[in-house]
Short mmCIF file of N, CA, C and O and ligand atoms in Angstrom, two decimals:
data_model
loop_
_atom_site.label_atom_id
_atom_site.label_comp_id
_atom_site.label_asym_id
_atom_site.label_seq_id
_atom_site.Cartn_x
_atom_site.Cartn_y
_atom_site.Cartn_z
N MET A 1 4.91 97.75 30.18
CA MET A 1 5.36 96.98 31.67
C MET A 1 3.86 97.55 32.21
O MET A 1 3.70 99.00 32.25
N ASP A 2 3.12 96.28 33.29
CA ASP A 2 2.36 97.24 33.75
C ASP A 2 2.60 97.44 35.05
O ASP A 2 2.83 96.63 36.51
N ILE A 3 3.04 98.92 35.55
CA ILE A 3 3.51 99.51 36.34
C ILE A 3 2.35 99.13 37.66
O ILE A 3 2.54 99.15 38.75
N GLN A 4 1.60 98.76 37.05
CA GLN A 4 0.31 99.59 38.04
C GLN A 4 0.25 97.91 39.02
O GLN A 4 -0.28 98.21 40.08
N HIS A 5 0.65 97.02 38.00
CA HIS A 5 0.71 95.55 39.14
C HIS A 5 1.87 95.27 39.96
O HIS A 5 1.10 95.52 41.23
N TYR A 6 2.65 96.18 39.47
CA TYR A 6 3.96 96.43 40.50
C TYR A 6 3.97 97.31 42.15
O TYR A 6 4.13 96.98 43.09
N LYS A 7 2.83 98.27 41.39
CA LYS A 7 2.80 99.10 42.39
C LYS A 7 2.02 98.67 43.64
O LYS A 7 2.17 98.96 44.59
N LYS A 8 0.80 97.80 43.38
CA LYS A 8 0.27 97.34 43.94
C LYS A 8 0.50 96.26 45.33
O LYS A 8 0.44 96.29 46.25
N ARG A 9 1.53 95.51 44.61
CA ARG A 9 2.11 95.03 44.57
C ARG A 9 3.18 95.22 45.40
O ARG A 9 3.74 95.33 47.16
N LEU A 10 4.29 96.27 45.49
CA LEU A 10 4.85 97.00 46.37
C LEU A 10 4.73 97.95 47.53
O LEU A 10 4.65 97.99 48.83
N LEU A 11 2.86 98.33 47.06
CA LEU A 11 2.05 98.78 48.25
C LEU A 11 1.71 97.93 49.31
O LEU A 11 1.85 98.20 50.52
N ASP A 12 0.90 96.51 49.32
CA ASP A 12 1.18 95.43 50.04
C ASP A 12 1.93 95.55 50.83
O ASP A 12 2.28 95.19 51.97
N LEU A 13 3.07 94.91 49.97
CA LEU A 13 4.42 94.84 50.81
C LEU A 13 4.46 96.12 51.72
O LEU A 13 5.01 95.62 53.20
N GLU A 14 4.51 97.08 51.76
CA GLU A 14 4.80 98.27 52.30
C GLU A 14 3.34 98.52 53.33
O GLU A 14 4.58 98.07 55.32
N LYS A 15 2.74 98.17 53.46
CA LYS A 15 2.30 97.87 54.57
C LYS A 15 2.52 96.48 55.62
O LYS A 15 1.88 97.02 56.83
N THR A 16 2.70 95.79 54.90
CA THR A 16 2.97 94.12 55.51
C THR A 16 4.03 94.38 56.93
O THR A 16 4.56 94.28 57.46
N LEU A 17 4.97 95.29 55.83
CA LEU A 17 6.79 95.22 56.17
C LEU A 17 6.37 96.06 57.13
O LEU A 17 7.20 96.19 58.55
N SER A 18 6.41 97.47 57.22
CA SER A 18 5.91 98.29 58.25
C SER A 18 4.97 97.43 59.78
O SER A 18 5.40 98.18 60.77
N ALA A 19 3.94 97.13 59.23
CA ALA A 19 3.22 96.02 60.08
C ALA A 19 4.30 95.25 61.33
O ALA A 19 4.02 95.27 63.01
N ARG A 20 4.86 94.52 60.41
CA ARG A 20 6.11 93.46 61.05
C ARG A 20 6.75 94.16 61.62
O ARG A 20 6.84 93.50 62.82
N THR A 21 7.55 95.29 61.27
CA THR A 21 8.85 95.90 61.81
C THR A 21 8.26 96.42 63.08
O THR A 21 8.94 96.47 64.00
N GLU A 22 7.24 97.21 63.38
CA GLU A 22 6.63 97.88 63.97
C GLU A 22 6.49 96.68 65.33
O GLU A 22 6.76 96.46 66.59
N ARG A 23 5.87 95.32 65.00
CA ARG A 23 5.73 94.67 66.22
C ARG A 23 6.97 93.43 66.55
O ARG A 23 6.85 93.61 67.36
N ALA A 24 8.00 93.76 65.64
CA ALA A 24 8.99 92.94 66.04
C ALA A 24 9.63 94.04 67.09
O ALA A 24 10.17 93.41 67.65
N LEU A 25 9.99 95.00 66.74
CA LEU A 25 10.69 95.97 67.97
C LEU A 25 9.85 95.83 69.26
O LEU A 25 10.61 96.15 70.39
N ALA A 26 8.46 96.07 68.85
CA ALA A 26 7.64 96.10 70.39
C ALA A 26 8.09 94.93 71.27
O ALA A 26 8.47 94.78 72.39
N GLY A 27 7.78 93.94 70.26
CA GLY A 27 7.60 92.68 71.05
C GLY A 27 9.24 92.75 71.58
O GLY A 27 10.00 92.11 72.66
N GLY A 28 10.32 93.12 70.96
CA GLY A 28 12.07 93.20 71.39
C GLY A 28 12.35 93.54 72.95
O GLY A 28 12.94 93.26 73.65
N ARG A 29 11.47 95.26 72.61
CA ARG A 29 11.79 95.53 73.66
C ARG A 29 10.90 94.75 75.36
O ARG A 29 11.40 94.84 76.24
N GLU A 30 9.60 93.90 74.73
CA GLU A 30 8.70 93.50 75.68
C GLU A 30 10.07 92.69 76.94
O GLU A 30 10.41 92.35 77.65
N GLN A 31 10.39 92.01 75.60
CA GLN A 31 11.19 90.54 76.05
C GLN A 31 12.86 91.34 76.82
O GLN A 31 13.31 90.67 77.64
N PHE A 32 13.41 92.35 75.77
CA PHE A 32 14.54 93.32 76.53
C PHE A 32 13.98 93.92 78.28
O PHE A 32 14.76 92.80 79.34
N LEU A 33 12.42 94.19 78.41
CA LEU A 33 12.37 95.18 80.38
C LEU A 33 12.09 93.03 80.91
O LEU A 33 12.35 93.18 81.77
N ASP A 34 11.34 92.11 80.13
CA ASP A 34 11.45 90.99 80.69
C ASP A 34 12.78 90.15 81.63
O ASP A 34 12.56 90.16 82.81
N SER A 35 13.50 90.77 80.48
CA SER A 35 14.96 89.95 81.56
C SER A 35 15.30 90.72 82.28
O SER A 35 16.66 90.47 82.99
N ALA A 36 15.27 92.10 82.68
CA ALA A 36 15.57 93.16 83.85
C ALA A 36 15.50 92.24 85.01
O ALA A 36 16.39 92.41 85.92
N HIS A 37 13.99 91.86 84.86
CA HIS A 37 13.25 91.17 86.78
C HIS A 37 13.95 89.69 86.22
O HIS A 37 13.12 88.77 86.83
N ASP A 38 14.48 88.94 85.64
CA ASP A 38 14.65 87.80 85.11
C ASP A 38 15.84 87.55 85.80
O ASP A 38 16.86 87.31 84.92
N THR A 39 16.05 86.26 86.92
CA THR A 39 17.41 86.15 87.26
C THR A 39 18.31 84.54 86.54
O THR A 39 19.02 84.86 87.13
N GLY A 40 17.06 83.94 86.40
CA GLY A 40 17.57 82.80 85.61
C GLY A 40 18.34 82.32 84.70
O GLY A 40 19.43 82.58 84.69
N ASP A 41 17.72 82.97 83.27
CA ASP A 41 17.74 83.06 82.02
C ASP A 41 18.10 84.34 80.79
O ASP A 41 17.21 84.18 79.96
N ALA A 42 18.67 84.51 81.55
CA ALA A 42 18.52 86.70 81.33
C ALA A 42 19.47 86.61 79.72
O ALA A 42 18.67 87.17 78.85
N SER A 43 20.42 86.31 79.77
CA SER A 43 21.15 85.73 78.80
C SER A 43 20.05 85.49 77.05
O SER A 43 20.44 85.45 75.86
N VAL A 44 19.63 84.44 77.50
CA VAL A 44 18.78 83.67 76.67
C VAL A 44 17.49 84.52 76.58
O VAL A 44 17.40 84.65 74.83
N SER A 45 16.99 85.47 77.10
CA SER A 45 15.81 86.28 76.73
C SER A 45 16.85 87.46 75.50
O SER A 45 15.94 87.79 74.87
N ASP A 46 17.60 87.68 75.99
CA ASP A 46 19.06 89.11 75.43
C ASP A 46 18.90 88.45 73.80
O ASP A 46 19.19 89.02 72.95
N VAL A 47 19.36 86.79 74.14
CA VAL A 47 19.61 86.15 72.46
C VAL A 47 18.18 86.36 71.67
O VAL A 47 18.06 86.91 70.45
N ALA A 48 17.09 86.00 72.47
CA ALA A 48 16.15 86.53 71.88
C ALA A 48 15.64 87.97 71.33
O ALA A 48 15.36 87.97 69.93
N ALA A 49 15.85 88.60 71.63
CA ALA A 49 15.19 89.97 72.06
C ALA A 49 16.32 90.19 70.48
O ALA A 49 16.06 91.30 69.75
N ALA A 50 17.83 90.24 70.23
CA ALA A 50 18.63 90.51 69.36
C ALA A 50 18.13 89.58 68.02
O ALA A 50 18.21 90.32 67.19
N ASP A 51 17.67 88.35 68.04
CA ASP A 51 17.20 88.27 67.22
C ASP A 51 15.91 88.54 66.25
O ASP A 51 16.13 89.10 65.11
N ASP A 52 15.03 89.31 67.43
CA ASP A 52 14.39 90.03 66.40
C ASP A 52 14.62 91.40 66.28
O ASP A 52 13.80 91.82 65.16
N PHE A 53 15.31 91.86 66.81
CA PHE A 53 16.32 93.45 65.95
C PHE A 53 16.38 92.84 64.90
O PHE A 53 16.43 93.69 64.25
N THR A 54 17.46 91.80 65.12
CA THR A 54 18.13 91.11 63.85
C THR A 54 16.82 91.72 62.29
O THR A 54 16.78 91.68 61.14
N GLU A 55 15.71 90.78 62.74
CA GLU A 55 14.82 90.74 62.05
C GLU A 55 13.80 91.73 61.50
O GLU A 55 13.53 92.20 60.59
N ALA A 56 13.91 93.02 62.52
CA ALA A 56 13.19 93.62 62.41
C ALA A 56 13.93 94.67 61.31
O ALA A 56 13.52 95.68 60.55
N GLU A 57 15.40 94.84 61.95
CA GLU A 57 16.35 94.89 60.81
C GLU A 57 16.24 94.64 59.39
O GLU A 57 16.48 95.93 58.51
N LEU A 58 16.42 93.65 58.84
CA LEU A 58 16.03 93.45 57.68
C LEU A 58 14.71 93.66 57.25
O LEU A 58 15.26 94.04 56.00
N ASP A 59 13.86 93.78 57.70
CA ASP A 59 12.42 94.13 57.32
C ASP A 59 12.45 95.18 56.66
O ASP A 59 12.63 95.95 56.12
N SER A 60 13.19 96.49 58.30
CA SER A 60 13.25 97.98 57.66
C SER A 60 13.95 98.20 56.14
O SER A 60 14.06 98.92 55.91
N THR A 61 15.20 97.28 55.51
CA THR A 61 15.93 97.72 55.04
C THR A 61 15.27 97.60 53.66
O THR A 61 15.07 98.22 52.69
N ILE A 62 14.75 96.15 53.26
CA ILE A 62 13.71 96.00 52.63
C ILE A 62 12.59 96.53 52.52
O ILE A 62 12.22 97.13 51.42
N LEU A 63 12.15 97.16 53.28
CA LEU A 63 10.67 98.27 53.17
C LEU A 63 11.32 100.01 53.08
O LEU A 63 10.60 100.26 51.89
N LYS A 64 12.63 100.45 53.32
CA LYS A 64 13.01 101.41 52.93
C LYS A 64 13.56 100.77 51.20
O LYS A 64 12.71 101.81 50.13
N GLN A 65 14.15 100.33 50.49
CA GLN A 65 13.63 99.74 49.25
C GLN A 65 12.76 99.84 48.43
O GLN A 65 12.86 100.24 47.77
N VAL A 66 11.74 98.59 49.26
CA VAL A 66 10.30 99.41 48.44
C VAL A 66 9.70 100.60 48.71
O VAL A 66 9.18 101.14 47.70
N GLN A 67 10.26 101.59 50.15
CA GLN A 67 9.04 102.99 49.30
C GLN A 67 9.89 103.41 48.72
O GLN A 67 9.58 104.59 48.13
N GLU A 68 11.40 103.11 48.11
CA GLU A 68 12.51 103.95 47.27
C GLU A 68 12.16 103.50 45.95
O GLU A 68 11.90 104.11 45.23
N ALA A 69 11.23 102.28 45.67
CA ALA A 69 10.99 101.66 44.20
C ALA A 69 9.11 102.72 44.16
O ALA A 69 8.92 103.31 43.06
N LEU A 70 8.57 102.63 45.20
CA LEU A 70 7.52 103.59 44.68
C LEU A 70 7.85 104.99 44.21
O LEU A 70 6.79 105.65 43.84
N ASP A 71 8.84 105.39 45.13
CA ASP A 71 9.42 107.11 44.54
C ASP A 71 9.27 106.71 43.24
O ASP A 71 8.95 107.70 42.21
N ARG A 72 10.51 105.57 42.61
CA ARG A 72 10.27 105.44 41.13
C ARG A 72 9.38 105.24 40.51
O ARG A 72 9.38 105.78 39.54
N ILE A 73 8.57 104.73 41.23
CA ILE A 73 7.18 104.45 40.37
C ILE A 73 6.70 105.77 39.97
O ILE A 73 6.31 106.28 38.60
N ALA A 74 6.49 106.80 41.42
CA ALA A 74 5.56 108.25 41.06
C ALA A 74 6.91 109.08 39.70
O ALA A 74 6.33 109.42 39.94
N GLY A 75 8.37 108.84 39.80
CA GLY A 75 9.16 109.44 39.07
C GLY A 75 9.17 109.42 37.66
O GLY A 75 10.32 109.45 36.55
N GLY A 76 8.71 107.95 37.19
CA GLY A 76 8.68 107.02 35.95
C GLY A 76 10.10 106.78 36.14
O GLY A 76 10.52 105.94 34.62
N THR A 77 10.43 106.04 36.64
CA THR A 77 11.98 105.47 36.36
C THR A 77 11.74 104.16 36.62
O THR A 77 13.46 103.38 37.20
N PHE A 78 10.75 103.33 37.80
CA PHE A 78 10.65 102.08 37.81
C PHE A 78 11.16 101.46 36.61
O PHE A 78 10.65 101.33 35.52
N GLY A 79 12.06 100.22 37.04
CA GLY A 79 12.46 98.83 36.50
C GLY A 79 13.27 99.43 35.24
O GLY A 79 13.67 98.57 34.87
N LYS A 80 13.42 100.56 36.05
CA LYS A 80 15.30 100.89 35.01
C LYS A 80 16.43 100.68 36.20
O LYS A 80 16.14 101.32 37.24
N CYS A 81 17.51 100.30 35.95
CA CYS A 81 18.33 100.24 36.65
C CYS A 81 19.35 101.43 37.19
O CYS A 81 19.25 102.34 36.04
N LEU A 82 19.47 101.54 38.12
CA LEU A 82 19.78 103.05 38.87
C LEU A 82 21.71 103.16 38.70
O LEU A 82 21.73 104.09 38.43
N VAL A 83 22.40 102.14 37.93
CA VAL A 83 23.42 102.20 37.50
C VAL A 83 23.35 102.81 36.30
O VAL A 83 24.25 103.46 35.74
N ASP A 84 22.66 102.06 35.05
CA ASP A 84 23.00 102.38 33.59
C ASP A 84 21.80 102.58 32.78
O ASP A 84 21.75 103.11 31.67
N GLY A 85 20.61 102.56 34.06
CA GLY A 85 19.06 103.23 33.43
C GLY A 85 18.70 102.19 32.83
O GLY A 85 17.53 102.52 31.96
N GLY A 86 19.51 101.07 32.33
CA GLY A 86 18.84 99.47 31.26
C GLY A 86 17.48 98.77 32.29
O GLY A 86 17.87 99.42 33.26
N PRO A 87 17.16 98.71 31.30
CA PRO A 87 15.91 97.84 31.74
C PRO A 87 16.05 96.57 32.82
O PRO A 87 17.26 95.72 32.58
N ILE A 88 15.66 96.36 33.96
CA ILE A 88 15.50 95.36 34.90
C ILE A 88 14.83 94.59 34.18
O ILE A 88 13.78 94.13 34.35
N GLU A 89 15.31 92.74 34.45
CA GLU A 89 14.84 91.92 34.00
C GLU A 89 13.51 91.66 34.64
O GLU A 89 13.02 91.82 35.90
N VAL A 90 11.89 91.36 33.69
CA VAL A 90 10.65 91.35 34.19
C VAL A 90 10.84 90.35 35.35
O VAL A 90 10.46 90.05 36.42
N LYS A 91 11.58 89.08 35.42
CA LYS A 91 11.66 87.81 36.06
C LYS A 91 12.05 88.01 37.14
O LYS A 91 11.07 88.07 38.18
N ARG A 92 13.08 89.23 37.76
CA ARG A 92 13.53 89.49 38.62
C ARG A 92 12.37 90.83 39.55
O ARG A 92 12.66 90.41 40.54
N LEU A 93 11.49 91.47 38.33
CA LEU A 93 10.88 92.58 38.95
C LEU A 93 9.58 91.24 39.60
O LEU A 93 9.09 91.71 41.26
N GLU A 94 9.40 90.69 39.37
CA GLU A 94 8.08 89.79 39.69
C GLU A 94 8.98 88.91 40.96
O GLU A 94 7.99 88.96 41.86
N ALA A 95 10.52 89.09 41.15
CA ALA A 95 10.82 87.60 42.29
C ALA A 95 10.88 89.19 43.28
O ALA A 95 10.55 88.64 44.48
N VAL A 96 11.25 90.37 42.69
CA VAL A 96 11.76 91.58 43.70
C VAL A 96 11.56 92.55 43.00
O VAL A 96 11.74 93.15 42.72
N PRO A 97 10.32 92.97 43.57
CA PRO A 97 9.79 94.14 42.76
C PRO A 97 10.34 95.73 42.75
O PRO A 97 10.12 96.82 42.33
N TRP A 98 11.38 95.77 44.53
CA TRP A 98 11.56 96.11 44.83
C TRP A 98 13.43 96.86 43.78
O TRP A 98 14.06 97.52 44.55
N ALA A 99 13.28 95.55 43.50
CA ALA A 99 14.92 95.52 42.40
C ALA A 99 15.70 97.03 42.36
O ALA A 99 14.52 97.31 40.98
N PRO A 100 16.32 97.64 42.67
CA PRO A 100 16.75 98.67 42.21
C PRO A 100 18.19 98.74 41.03
O PRO A 100 18.26 99.63 40.35
N TYR A 101 18.32 97.76 40.83
CA TYR A 101 19.73 96.98 39.66
C TYR A 101 19.41 95.98 38.78
O TYR A 101 18.39 94.91 39.10
N CYS A 102 19.78 96.19 38.25
CA CYS A 102 19.78 94.81 37.09
C CYS A 102 20.23 93.48 37.57
O CYS A 102 21.09 94.17 38.30
N LEU A 103 20.22 92.31 37.14
CA LEU A 103 21.29 91.53 37.67
C LEU A 103 22.42 91.50 37.53
O LEU A 103 23.31 91.39 38.49
N LYS A 104 22.87 92.13 36.65
CA LYS A 104 24.73 92.69 36.51
C LYS A 104 25.07 93.18 37.28
O LYS A 104 25.74 93.26 37.92
N HIS A 105 24.22 94.16 37.51
CA HIS A 105 25.45 95.12 38.72
C HIS A 105 24.92 94.79 39.71
O HIS A 105 25.82 95.38 40.85
N GLN A 106 23.29 94.60 40.06
CA GLN A 106 23.06 93.61 41.31
C GLN A 106 24.22 92.44 41.72
O GLN A 106 25.22 93.17 42.88
N ALA A 107 24.44 92.16 41.14
CA ALA A 107 26.10 91.40 41.24
C ALA A 107 26.99 91.77 41.50
O ALA A 107 27.93 91.15 42.75
N LEU A 108 27.65 93.03 40.60
CA LEU A 108 28.68 93.48 40.98
C LEU A 108 28.72 94.64 42.32
O LEU A 108 29.84 94.25 43.10
N ILE A 109 27.45 94.80 43.13
CA ILE A 109 27.29 95.59 44.13
C ILE A 109 27.67 94.79 45.00
O ILE A 109 28.06 95.03 46.08
N GLU A 110 26.54 93.34 45.19
CA GLU A 110 27.05 92.41 46.09
C GLU A 110 27.77 91.53 46.35
O GLU A 110 28.90 92.06 47.47
N ALA A 111 29.23 91.72 44.89
CA ALA A 111 30.57 91.78 45.08
C ALA A 111 30.88 92.61 46.04
O ALA A 111 32.02 91.97 46.80
N ALA A 112 31.32 93.52 45.72
CA ALA A 112 31.53 94.43 46.13
C ALA A 112 31.78 94.93 47.56
O ALA A 112 32.21 95.38 48.69
N ALA A 113 30.47 94.79 48.30
CA ALA A 113 30.21 95.30 49.70
C ALA A 113 30.90 93.62 50.37
O ALA A 113 30.30 93.95 51.38
N GLN A 114 30.98 92.64 49.66
CA GLN A 114 30.76 91.50 50.43
C GLN A 114 32.33 90.53 49.97
O GLN A 114 32.42 89.75 49.26
N PRO A 115 33.08 91.55 50.24
CA PRO A 115 34.77 90.90 49.12
C PRO A 115 34.90 89.35 49.41
O PRO A 115 35.52 88.73 48.53
N GLU A 116 34.46 88.96 50.55
CA GLU A 116 34.81 87.75 51.40
C GLU A 116 34.10 86.63 50.63
O GLU A 116 34.68 85.49 50.48
N ARG A 117 32.92 86.68 50.55
CA ARG A 117 31.86 85.99 50.49
C ARG A 117 31.55 86.04 49.27
O ARG A 117 30.65 84.93 48.67
N GLY A 118 32.18 87.22 48.63
CA GLY A 118 31.58 87.32 47.25
C GLY A 118 31.86 86.57 46.03
O GLY A 118 31.06 85.81 44.73
N ARG A 119 32.76 85.75 45.99
CA ARG A 119 33.98 85.43 45.05
C ARG A 119 33.53 83.29 45.35
O ARG A 119 34.24 82.86 44.49
N SER A 120 32.95 83.45 46.49
CA SER A 120 32.64 81.56 46.56
C SER A 120 32.22 81.01 45.45
O SER A 120 32.27 79.76 45.81
N GLY A 121 31.32 81.28 45.26
CA GLY A 121 30.93 80.83 43.53
C GLY A 121 29.66 80.45 44.24
O GLY A 121 29.01 79.03 44.39
N ASN A 122 28.67 80.97 45.43
CA ASN A 122 27.91 80.15 46.44
C ASN A 122 25.98 80.34 45.01
O ASN A 122 25.43 80.11 45.77
N LEU A 123 26.26 81.05 44.73
CA LEU A 123 25.38 81.48 43.45
C LEU A 123 24.94 80.61 42.25
O LEU A 123 24.80 80.04 41.67
ZN1 LIG B 201 22.16 97.73 35.46
#
């Protein structure tokens, strides 16, 4: 496995995501402050601010996973499933280089985290 290839991609992602997270949080704050002296459509501004925070939250979740993947590269366990230590599928790492689990365990974990949505066959 070409670790350097994934390391480069993860470092690029880390840079992009942290910049985007900071921007989104700053933008959300601005809109929130604007709505304080806006009598007309404060609720609309609040919704826009909430959207920014949600997106930033998603980015920061992925950012955390990217940083954990970089830790695993440093520790020599990158590309191994955190549950059973088995190899994570190369196709999966190409699509999601920060993936901490193999497909099987990722599916199990997602099903456990979302009991209502996980079983309806949307995948
Ligand atoms: Zn596994």
